[in-house]
Structure formats: C-alpha cells, structure tokens
Tab-separated table of C-alpha atoms in Angstrom:
chain	number	residue	atom	x	y	z
A	1	MET	CA	-2.404	-21.684	18.163
A	2	GLN	CA	-5.807	-20.893	17.111
A	3	THR	CA	-5.906	-17.211	16.652
A	4	GLN	CA	-8.467	-15.601	18.865
A	5	THR	CA	-11.274	-13.278	17.410
A	6	TRP	CA	-11.488	-10.176	19.679
A	7	ILE	CA	-13.962	-7.553	18.649
A	8	HIS	CA	-11.443	-4.801	19.579
A	9	SER	CA	-8.439	-6.268	21.594
A	10	ALA	CA	-8.064	-9.163	24.166
A	11	LYS	CA	-7.577	-6.536	26.894
A	12	TYR	CA	-10.596	-4.297	26.334
A	13	ASP	CA	-12.903	-7.175	25.437
A	14	LEU	CA	-11.789	-9.199	28.662
A	15	SER	CA	-12.280	-5.715	30.607
A	16	PHE	CA	-15.353	-4.307	29.298
A	17	ILE	CA	-17.357	-7.348	27.455
A	18	ILE	CA	-16.564	-10.130	29.051
A	19	ALA	CA	-15.531	-9.589	32.672
A	20	PRO	CA	-18.715	-7.371	33.675
A	21	SER	CA	-20.638	-10.728	33.923
A	22	PHE	CA	-18.470	-12.694	35.991
A	23	LEU	CA	-17.591	-9.704	38.217
A	24	ALA	CA	-21.251	-9.199	38.855
A	25	VAL	CA	-21.616	-13.172	39.709
A	26	ILE	CA	-18.836	-12.921	42.380
A	27	LEU	CA	-20.048	-9.611	43.855
A	28	LEU	CA	-23.358	-11.631	44.629
A	29	PHE	CA	-21.390	-13.801	47.389
A	30	PHE	CA	-20.843	-10.452	49.051
A	31	PHE	CA	-23.968	-9.449	49.515
A	32	PRO	CA	-26.246	-9.615	52.496
A	33	GLU	CA	-28.475	-12.950	52.607
A	34	SER	CA	-31.623	-10.650	51.999
A	35	TRP	CA	-30.199	-9.084	48.867
A	36	LEU	CA	-30.396	-12.643	47.254
A	37	TRP	CA	-33.534	-13.950	48.456
A	38	SER	CA	-35.918	-10.955	48.797
A	39	ASN	CA	-37.495	-8.154	46.860
A	40	GLU	CA	-35.166	-5.866	48.872
A	41	MET	CA	-32.984	-3.485	47.083
A	42	PRO	CA	-31.635	-0.321	48.209
A	43	ASN	CA	-32.158	3.240	46.348
A	44	TRP	CA	-28.631	3.609	45.655
A	45	ALA	CA	-28.312	0.414	43.871
A	46	TRP	CA	-31.526	1.191	41.737
A	47	PHE	CA	-29.326	4.569	40.817
A	48	GLY	CA	-25.936	2.675	39.902
A	49	MET	CA	-27.625	-0.204	38.005
A	50	VAL	CA	-30.993	1.100	36.726
A	51	LEU	CA	-29.997	4.574	35.762
A	52	LEU	CA	-26.230	4.555	35.451
A	53	ILE	CA	-26.295	1.429	33.213
A	54	ASP	CA	-29.463	0.226	32.117
A	55	VAL	CA	-30.963	3.314	30.681
A	56	SER	CA	-27.591	4.610	30.017
A	57	HIS	CA	-26.921	1.774	27.647
A	58	VAL	CA	-30.249	2.676	25.857
A	59	TYR	CA	-29.020	6.054	24.968
A	60	SER	CA	-25.503	4.471	23.663
A	61	SER	CA	-26.971	3.803	20.484
A	62	LEU	CA	-27.531	7.180	19.488
A	63	TYR	CA	-23.729	7.470	18.814
A	64	ARG	CA	-24.472	4.423	16.146
A	65	THR	CA	-27.516	6.466	14.787
A	66	TYR	CA	-28.627	9.937	15.424
A	67	PHE	CA	-25.264	11.200	16.372
A	68	ASP	CA	-23.364	9.904	13.077
A	69	LYS	CA	-24.012	11.846	10.114
A	70	VAL	CA	-23.460	9.023	7.698
A	71	SER	CA	-25.731	6.800	9.343
A	72	LEU	CA	-28.180	9.622	9.669
A	73	GLN	CA	-28.047	10.670	6.174
A	74	LYS	CA	-27.950	6.937	4.675
A	75	HIS	CA	-31.005	6.152	6.843
A	76	LYS	CA	-33.008	8.877	7.179
A	77	LYS	CA	-36.439	7.172	6.453
A	78	LEU	CA	-35.881	4.420	9.317
A	79	LEU	CA	-34.225	6.807	11.949
A	80	LEU	CA	-37.076	9.662	11.413
A	81	PHE	CA	-40.110	7.700	11.346
A	82	THR	CA	-39.266	4.439	13.759
A	83	PRO	CA	-39.675	7.124	16.691
A	84	ILE	CA	-42.793	8.837	15.503
A	85	TRP	CA	-44.275	5.188	14.995
A	86	VAL	CA	-43.200	4.048	18.385
A	87	VAL	CA	-44.964	6.961	20.133
A	88	LEU	CA	-48.267	6.592	18.198
A	89	VAL	CA	-48.520	2.860	18.609
A	90	ALA	CA	-47.201	2.781	22.143
A	91	GLY	CA	-49.528	5.444	23.042
A	92	SER	CA	-52.643	3.844	21.185
A	93	ILE	CA	-51.930	0.142	23.136
A	94	HIS	CA	-51.577	2.085	26.517
A	95	TYR	CA	-54.619	3.888	25.783
A	96	PHE	CA	-56.248	0.618	25.133
A	97	SER	CA	-54.777	-1.275	28.158
A	98	GLU	CA	-51.851	-0.194	30.289
A	99	ALA	CA	-51.609	-4.165	31.138
A	100	VAL	CA	-51.126	-5.098	27.249
A	101	PHE	CA	-48.765	-2.124	26.697
A	102	TRP	CA	-46.209	-3.332	29.397
A	103	ARG	CA	-46.339	-6.974	28.532
A	104	LEU	CA	-45.768	-6.515	24.768
A	105	ALA	CA	-42.639	-4.191	26.210
A	106	ALA	CA	-41.519	-6.798	28.501
A	107	TYR	CA	-41.511	-9.538	25.833
A	108	LEU	CA	-39.840	-7.025	23.463
A	109	ALA	CA	-37.335	-6.328	25.971
A	110	VAL	CA	-36.641	-10.109	26.463
A	111	TYR	CA	-36.341	-10.681	22.996
A	112	HIS	CA	-33.857	-7.873	22.765
A	113	PHE	CA	-31.674	-9.192	25.318
A	114	ILE	CA	-31.578	-12.757	23.854
A	115	ARG	CA	-30.786	-11.647	20.765
A	116	GLN	CA	-27.661	-9.536	22.067
A	117	GLN	CA	-25.912	-12.748	23.101
A	118	TYR	CA	-26.598	-14.117	20.124
A	119	GLY	CA	-24.992	-11.069	18.545
A	120	PHE	CA	-22.369	-11.489	20.570
A	121	LEU	CA	-21.747	-14.898	19.924
A	122	LYS	CA	-21.915	-13.951	16.000
A	123	LEU	CA	-19.103	-11.396	16.376
A	124	TYR	CA	-16.993	-13.949	18.242
A	125	THR	CA	-17.248	-16.562	15.468
A	126	ARG	CA	-17.207	-14.326	12.626
A	127	THR	CA	-14.086	-15.862	11.250
A	128	GLU	CA	-14.696	-19.284	11.884
A	129	GLY	CA	-18.604	-19.580	11.359
A	130	MET	CA	-21.006	-20.410	14.073
A	131	LYS	CA	-21.452	-23.674	14.537
A	132	GLN	CA	-25.204	-24.713	15.234
A	133	ILE	CA	-24.598	-26.214	18.315
A	134	ASP	CA	-23.332	-22.721	19.946
A	135	VAL	CA	-26.457	-21.261	18.754
A	136	TRP	CA	-28.488	-23.825	20.244
A	137	MET	CA	-26.400	-23.081	23.619
A	138	ILE	CA	-26.930	-19.560	23.531
A	139	TYR	CA	-30.901	-19.828	23.197
A	140	ILE	CA	-31.209	-22.601	25.516
A	141	VAL	CA	-29.378	-20.938	28.430
A	142	THR	CA	-31.085	-17.781	27.925
A	143	VAL	CA	-34.632	-18.986	27.392
A	144	PHE	CA	-35.035	-21.904	29.663
A	145	PRO	CA	-34.416	-19.754	32.439
A	146	MET	CA	-37.467	-17.588	31.079
A	147	LEU	CA	-39.531	-20.149	30.542
A	148	TYR	CA	-38.516	-21.626	34.296
A	149	TRP	CA	-39.687	-17.995	35.588
A	150	HIS	CA	-42.910	-18.332	33.443
A	151	LEU	CA	-43.697	-21.792	35.341
A	152	SER	CA	-42.191	-21.220	38.654
A	153	GLU	CA	-44.159	-20.269	42.185
A	154	GLN	CA	-43.825	-16.525	43.192
A	155	ARG	CA	-40.292	-14.790	42.084
A	156	ASN	CA	-39.320	-11.530	44.367
A	157	PHE	CA	-38.215	-9.706	40.869
A	158	MET	CA	-40.243	-8.705	37.780
A	159	TRP	CA	-39.362	-7.139	34.799
A	160	PHE	CA	-41.226	-3.833	34.128
A	161	THR	CA	-44.407	-4.892	36.146
A	162	ALA	CA	-45.640	-7.680	38.414
A	163	LYS	CA	-47.838	-8.851	35.661
A	164	ASP	CA	-45.555	-8.490	32.498
A	165	PHE	CA	-45.865	-12.371	31.756
A	166	LEU	CA	-48.313	-14.963	30.692
A	167	PHE	CA	-47.498	-16.891	33.697
A	168	TYR	CA	-48.664	-20.500	34.384
A	169	THR	CA	-47.455	-21.763	37.675
A	170	ASN	CA	-46.476	-25.601	37.655
A	171	GLN	CA	-43.379	-26.229	40.060
A	172	ASN	CA	-42.766	-29.566	39.066
A	173	LEU	CA	-42.922	-28.754	35.301
A	174	ALA	CA	-40.491	-25.782	36.245
A	175	ASN	CA	-38.104	-28.289	38.139
A	176	LEU	CA	-38.302	-30.498	35.095
A	177	LEU	CA	-37.248	-27.724	32.682
A	178	LYS	CA	-34.054	-26.734	35.128
A	179	TYR	CA	-32.879	-30.482	35.076
A	180	ALA	CA	-33.167	-30.201	31.562
A	181	PHE	CA	-30.730	-27.159	31.193
A	182	TRP	CA	-27.924	-28.749	33.144
A	183	VAL	CA	-28.647	-31.898	31.367
A	184	TRP	CA	-27.685	-30.054	27.917
A	185	VAL	CA	-25.045	-27.830	29.597
A	186	ILE	CA	-23.266	-31.429	30.433
A	187	ILE	CA	-23.564	-33.007	26.862
A	188	TYR	CA	-22.599	-29.206	25.285
A	189	TYR	CA	-19.282	-29.251	27.323
A	190	PHE	CA	-18.455	-33.004	26.864
A	191	LEU	CA	-18.922	-32.366	23.160
A	192	VAL	CA	-16.766	-28.959	23.741
A	193	ILE	CA	-14.015	-30.873	25.427
A	194	LYS	CA	-13.931	-33.685	23.077
A	195	ASP	CA	-13.593	-31.151	20.032
A	196	TYR	CA	-10.652	-29.534	21.934
A	197	ILE	CA	-8.741	-32.815	22.458
A	198	GLN	CA	-9.176	-33.763	19.077
A	199	THR	CA	-8.349	-30.105	17.701
A	200	ARG	CA	-6.332	-28.699	20.558
A	201	GLN	CA	-7.992	-25.482	19.505
A	202	ILE	CA	-10.392	-22.955	21.601
A	203	ASN	CA	-12.216	-19.807	20.879
A	204	LEU	CA	-11.581	-18.057	23.729
A	205	PRO	CA	-14.103	-15.415	23.750
A	206	LYS	CA	-16.878	-17.231	22.676
A	207	THR	CA	-16.455	-19.862	25.240
A	208	LEU	CA	-16.259	-17.113	28.030
A	209	LEU	CA	-18.960	-15.230	26.210
A	210	ILE	CA	-21.024	-18.520	26.623
A	211	ILE	CA	-20.077	-19.324	30.088
A	212	SER	CA	-20.719	-15.892	31.356
A	213	THR	CA	-24.284	-15.769	30.044
A	214	MET	CA	-25.127	-19.351	31.269
A	215	LEU	CA	-23.887	-18.032	34.776
A	216	THR	CA	-25.852	-14.955	34.601
A	217	TRP	CA	-29.122	-16.098	33.206
A	218	TYR	CA	-29.270	-18.985	35.681
A	219	LEU	CA	-28.292	-17.568	38.709
A	220	GLY	CA	-30.158	-14.384	38.351
A	221	ILE	CA	-33.555	-15.971	37.277
A	222	VAL	CA	-33.338	-19.611	38.435
A	223	TYR	CA	-31.115	-20.233	41.380
A	224	PHE	CA	-31.386	-17.025	43.343
A	225	ASN	CA	-34.621	-15.427	44.152
A	226	GLY	CA	-34.012	-11.486	44.980
A	227	ASP	CA	-34.558	-8.205	42.877
A	228	MET	CA	-30.951	-7.243	43.699
A	229	THR	CA	-29.673	-10.497	42.099
A	230	PHE	CA	-32.021	-10.307	39.231
A	231	THR	CA	-31.399	-6.996	38.679
A	232	MET	CA	-27.501	-6.942	38.918
A	233	LEU	CA	-27.001	-10.015	36.640
A	234	ASN	CA	-29.603	-8.610	34.287
A	235	VAL	CA	-28.633	-5.034	33.641
A	236	VAL	CA	-24.567	-5.469	34.337
A	237	ALA	CA	-24.192	-8.433	32.192
A	238	HIS	CA	-26.094	-6.458	29.392
A	239	GLY	CA	-25.613	-2.772	29.438
A	240	VAL	CA	-22.001	-2.761	30.271
A	241	PRO	CA	-20.877	-4.730	27.409
A	242	TYR	CA	-23.405	-3.040	24.621
A	243	MET	CA	-21.542	0.338	25.724
A	244	ALA	CA	-18.266	-1.146	25.494
A	245	LEU	CA	-19.190	-2.496	21.991
A	246	VAL	CA	-20.610	0.995	21.079
A	247	TYR	CA	-17.461	2.863	21.980
A	248	ALA	CA	-15.031	-0.017	20.366
A	249	THR	CA	-16.954	0.283	17.131
A	250	GLU	CA	-17.079	4.272	16.879
A	251	GLN	CA	-13.652	4.372	17.803
A	252	LYS	CA	-12.629	2.742	15.023
A	253	LYS	CA	-14.084	5.359	12.829
A	254	ALA	CA	-12.489	7.980	14.776
A	255	TYR	CA	-9.973	8.826	12.462
A	256	LYS	CA	-12.967	9.899	9.861
A	257	LYS	CA	-14.337	12.329	12.696
A	258	THR	CA	-13.407	16.015	13.389
A	259	GLY	CA	-13.845	18.198	16.030
A	260	PHE	CA	-15.352	17.302	19.399
A	261	TRP	CA	-16.557	13.834	17.696
A	262	LYS	CA	-12.811	13.049	17.261
A	263	LEU	CA	-11.928	13.982	20.910
A	264	LEU	CA	-14.849	11.881	22.346
A	265	PHE	CA	-13.450	8.851	20.784
A	266	SER	CA	-9.779	9.520	21.812
A	267	ASN	CA	-8.121	7.650	24.511
A	268	PHE	CA	-9.559	9.802	27.179
A	269	GLY	CA	-13.088	10.657	25.477
A	270	ILE	CA	-14.522	7.681	27.382
A	271	LEU	CA	-15.154	9.776	30.204
A	272	ILE	CA	-17.481	12.442	27.855
A	273	PHE	CA	-19.083	9.448	26.065
A	274	ILE	CA	-20.399	7.964	29.305
A	275	GLY	CA	-20.786	11.485	30.885
A	276	ILE	CA	-23.104	12.200	28.240
A	277	LEU	CA	-24.996	8.794	28.605
A	278	PHE	CA	-25.467	9.608	32.230
A	279	VAL	CA	-27.191	13.139	31.653
A	280	LEU	CA	-29.472	11.593	29.107
A	281	ALA	CA	-30.564	8.782	31.503
A	282	TYR	CA	-30.745	11.238	34.386
A	283	VAL	CA	-33.213	13.299	32.683
A	284	GLU	CA	-35.368	10.657	31.414
A	285	GLU	CA	-35.662	8.855	34.963
A	286	GLY	CA	-36.315	12.282	36.389
A	287	PHE	CA	-39.632	12.713	34.383
A	288	TRP	CA	-40.405	8.861	34.620
A	289	ASN	CA	-40.269	9.474	38.471
A	290	GLY	CA	-41.751	12.490	38.652
A	291	LEU	CA	-44.683	11.782	36.056
A	292	VAL	CA	-45.283	8.168	36.637
A	293	TRP	CA	-43.687	6.090	39.276
A	294	HIS	CA	-42.924	8.757	42.351
A	295	GLU	CA	-40.581	6.125	43.868
A	296	TYR	CA	-37.158	7.720	44.244
A	297	ASP	CA	-37.949	11.586	44.640
A	298	GLU	CA	-34.628	12.081	46.721
A	299	PHE	CA	-32.529	11.502	43.292
A	300	PHE	CA	-34.688	14.251	41.431
A	301	VAL	CA	-35.476	17.274	43.511
A	302	PHE	CA	-35.330	19.456	40.473
A	303	PHE	CA	-38.048	17.521	38.535
A	304	PRO	CA	-41.643	18.239	38.652
A	305	ASN	CA	-43.798	15.894	40.703
A	306	ILE	CA	-47.113	15.491	39.106
A	307	SER	CA	-49.984	12.600	39.265
A	308	LEU	CA	-51.457	12.690	35.924
A	309	THR	CA	-54.955	12.069	36.189
A	310	ASN	CA	-56.259	12.244	32.583
A	311	ASN	CA	-55.976	8.633	30.840
A	312	LEU	CA	-54.956	10.172	27.537
A	313	TRP	CA	-52.108	12.557	28.707
A	314	PHE	CA	-51.091	9.698	30.859
A	315	SER	CA	-50.754	7.298	28.003
A	316	ILE	CA	-48.891	10.391	25.963
A	317	THR	CA	-46.329	10.681	28.606
A	318	ILE	CA	-45.621	6.853	28.841
A	319	ALA	CA	-45.502	6.551	25.130
A	320	LEU	CA	-43.015	9.598	25.178
A	321	LEU	CA	-40.983	8.528	28.092
A	322	SER	CA	-41.122	4.870	26.620
A	323	MET	CA	-39.876	6.038	23.250
A	324	PRO	CA	-35.960	5.934	23.567
A	325	GLN	CA	-35.972	2.336	25.124
A	326	ILE	CA	-38.274	0.855	22.465
A	327	THR	CA	-37.067	2.656	19.809
A	328	HIS	CA	-33.470	1.250	20.895
A	329	TYR	CA	-34.860	-2.116	20.733
A	330	ILE	CA	-36.070	-1.807	17.557
A	331	LEU	CA	-33.180	-0.135	15.722
A	332	ASP	CA	-30.680	-2.315	17.522
A	333	GLY	CA	-31.774	-5.125	14.833
A	334	TYR	CA	-30.628	-2.890	11.863
A	335	ILE	CA	-27.473	-0.953	13.297
A	336	TRP	CA	-25.355	-4.135	13.419
A	337	LYS	CA	-25.748	-5.154	10.169
A	338	ARG	CA	-23.123	-4.950	7.631
A	339	ASP	CA	-24.689	-2.255	5.269
A	340	PHE	CA	-25.571	0.216	8.031
C-alpha cells in the first residue's frame, strides 16, 4: 500500500484543500439556469465569494510574512521594498494607461492562479518526485481554457475589466483547442490507469488535485458561460485551499509562538485567523467601492463615497488599493521556498 503524501493530514487536506473545488462544481447544478450562462450574479454572491474568499485569501499571506517575526527579520529588504515598488510601478503604469495597468494585473493574476496548482502538485509529489507528465497535465488543463477564452466569442464574465486580455476571436480555432484538451486528458488518464495496473499504487491527493483542477478550469471557462460559475469555480477553488495551506503551515510552527499567536494557531484559533482576514478584506473593498467602483454601496455604508476626478490622485488610489493583491502575487513566489 502506497503511503500518501498529505500536506497536513488526510482529513484536513480532503476537507479544506481538495473538497472545495468538487463542492463548487456540485453546487453549480443547483443554481438557476441564468446564473450558469449569463453575466448575472447577485450582490450577496459577490460579497461571499469575492470579498470573503478572494480578497481574504490575499491577506492570509501576511501570516507567512509580515506577521511572522522570523520571516520579517530574515527577509526584511524583500518585505519592505516590494510593496513600495508595487505602489510606484503600479501608479506610474496606471497614470500612463489604465488599460495597460489592468491588462498587466490580469495576466499576473492568471500566472499566479496557474502556479498555485503547480505548487500544490509539487507538495503532493514531494516524496516521490514530480513526473513530467503530471506537470504537463497541470499546465494543459489550466492554460488551454485560458487560450480558449482568448479565442472564443463573447464570454459573460471577465477577470478584472472587460478588456483585460488580448482577444483574437476565432471560434473554429477555439473549438479545436477544446478538442485537443480532451484528447490530452484521455491520453493522460490512459497512461495513469496503465501505470496503476502495473504498480497497484496511486497518489490519491495528486490525482484528486489534477481532477479538480481540470473540472474547475474547464467548466468555469469553457463549458459554462456565466459570471456566477466562473467566479465560484475560480475563487473557491483558489482561495479556500490557499488559506487552508497557510493555516496548516503556520500551525506546525505554533509550538514556537507565544501569547496571542499561539492561541491563533490552536485548535479553535482558526475562527480568529479567518476573522482577521475578513476584517482586512472588508476594509479594502470598502475603499475600492467608495473611491473606485461604486457598485456595492449597501455593504459599505460607513465608507466615504467619492468620485475622484484628478487623474494623478486616481492613479495613486488605484496603486495603493491594488498593492496588497499585487504584493501577494509577487511574494507568493518566495514564501513557499524552503529557505524562506
């Protein structure tokens, strides 16, 4: 019997890292038809998925960086100068061209989302080593749907703004890409089954991770064409596992912590952990809504509602508000390395 390589434990990983993707897929089939194929998404769904999961997961990386005395001391320059450079560069780009800013931010986000799946694959194969075919599988089931999005006709969802990506509409080529996706999937699982017949061994967490990635990216981007479906499969499958990974990683170091931080990573501290993330996310989105988007005023009645007309101040505001998210994208490439 093969020993499974879980990150924390079988129960924890299956509940908080693997299950969210499958649960999101199952829930789709209980939604009204309009949510699956249109740009309709209720405000409560935005609050629950975008604010409480997507934005919150950004702040969870604080526990690995700025909230960790050892990491902060060891990587002081990286942690100090990254957000400063993000504000300066992001503000300058936005002032030069708002469209260029959002395009670069969107592609950086896509790269971050894809690399997270690669990162989980690496964690789940750390004892046996990654096989090149698994790496190819992770990249194909994420990159091919994104390429389909770039080539297909009008989609009822977007990443940040409607013109984020460099679209080249060619539905025939998009359909060809879709068929190539499934040809590869069939080949991959044929080889997986063949390997299992020969060895009678299977890496369960790796297998479930790849299946969940395949389902969420294909269904959310290619099969369905709705804002609700894309947001749910995109956000839940990305944000919940990330927060779970951070909590599990920091909990392992809890014996070194004292006072509040030891309580935070105790068995019941997860509620405090999540609560802090929710507060930070709510404050950020309150300013986004009051100063930039003005779309969800009912949720942010205590925040100023101002329309900024000065281009310089508007660009500075965008840079400051986007700094946590872009900094998260950049630092995430460092904080999971062994020497961090």
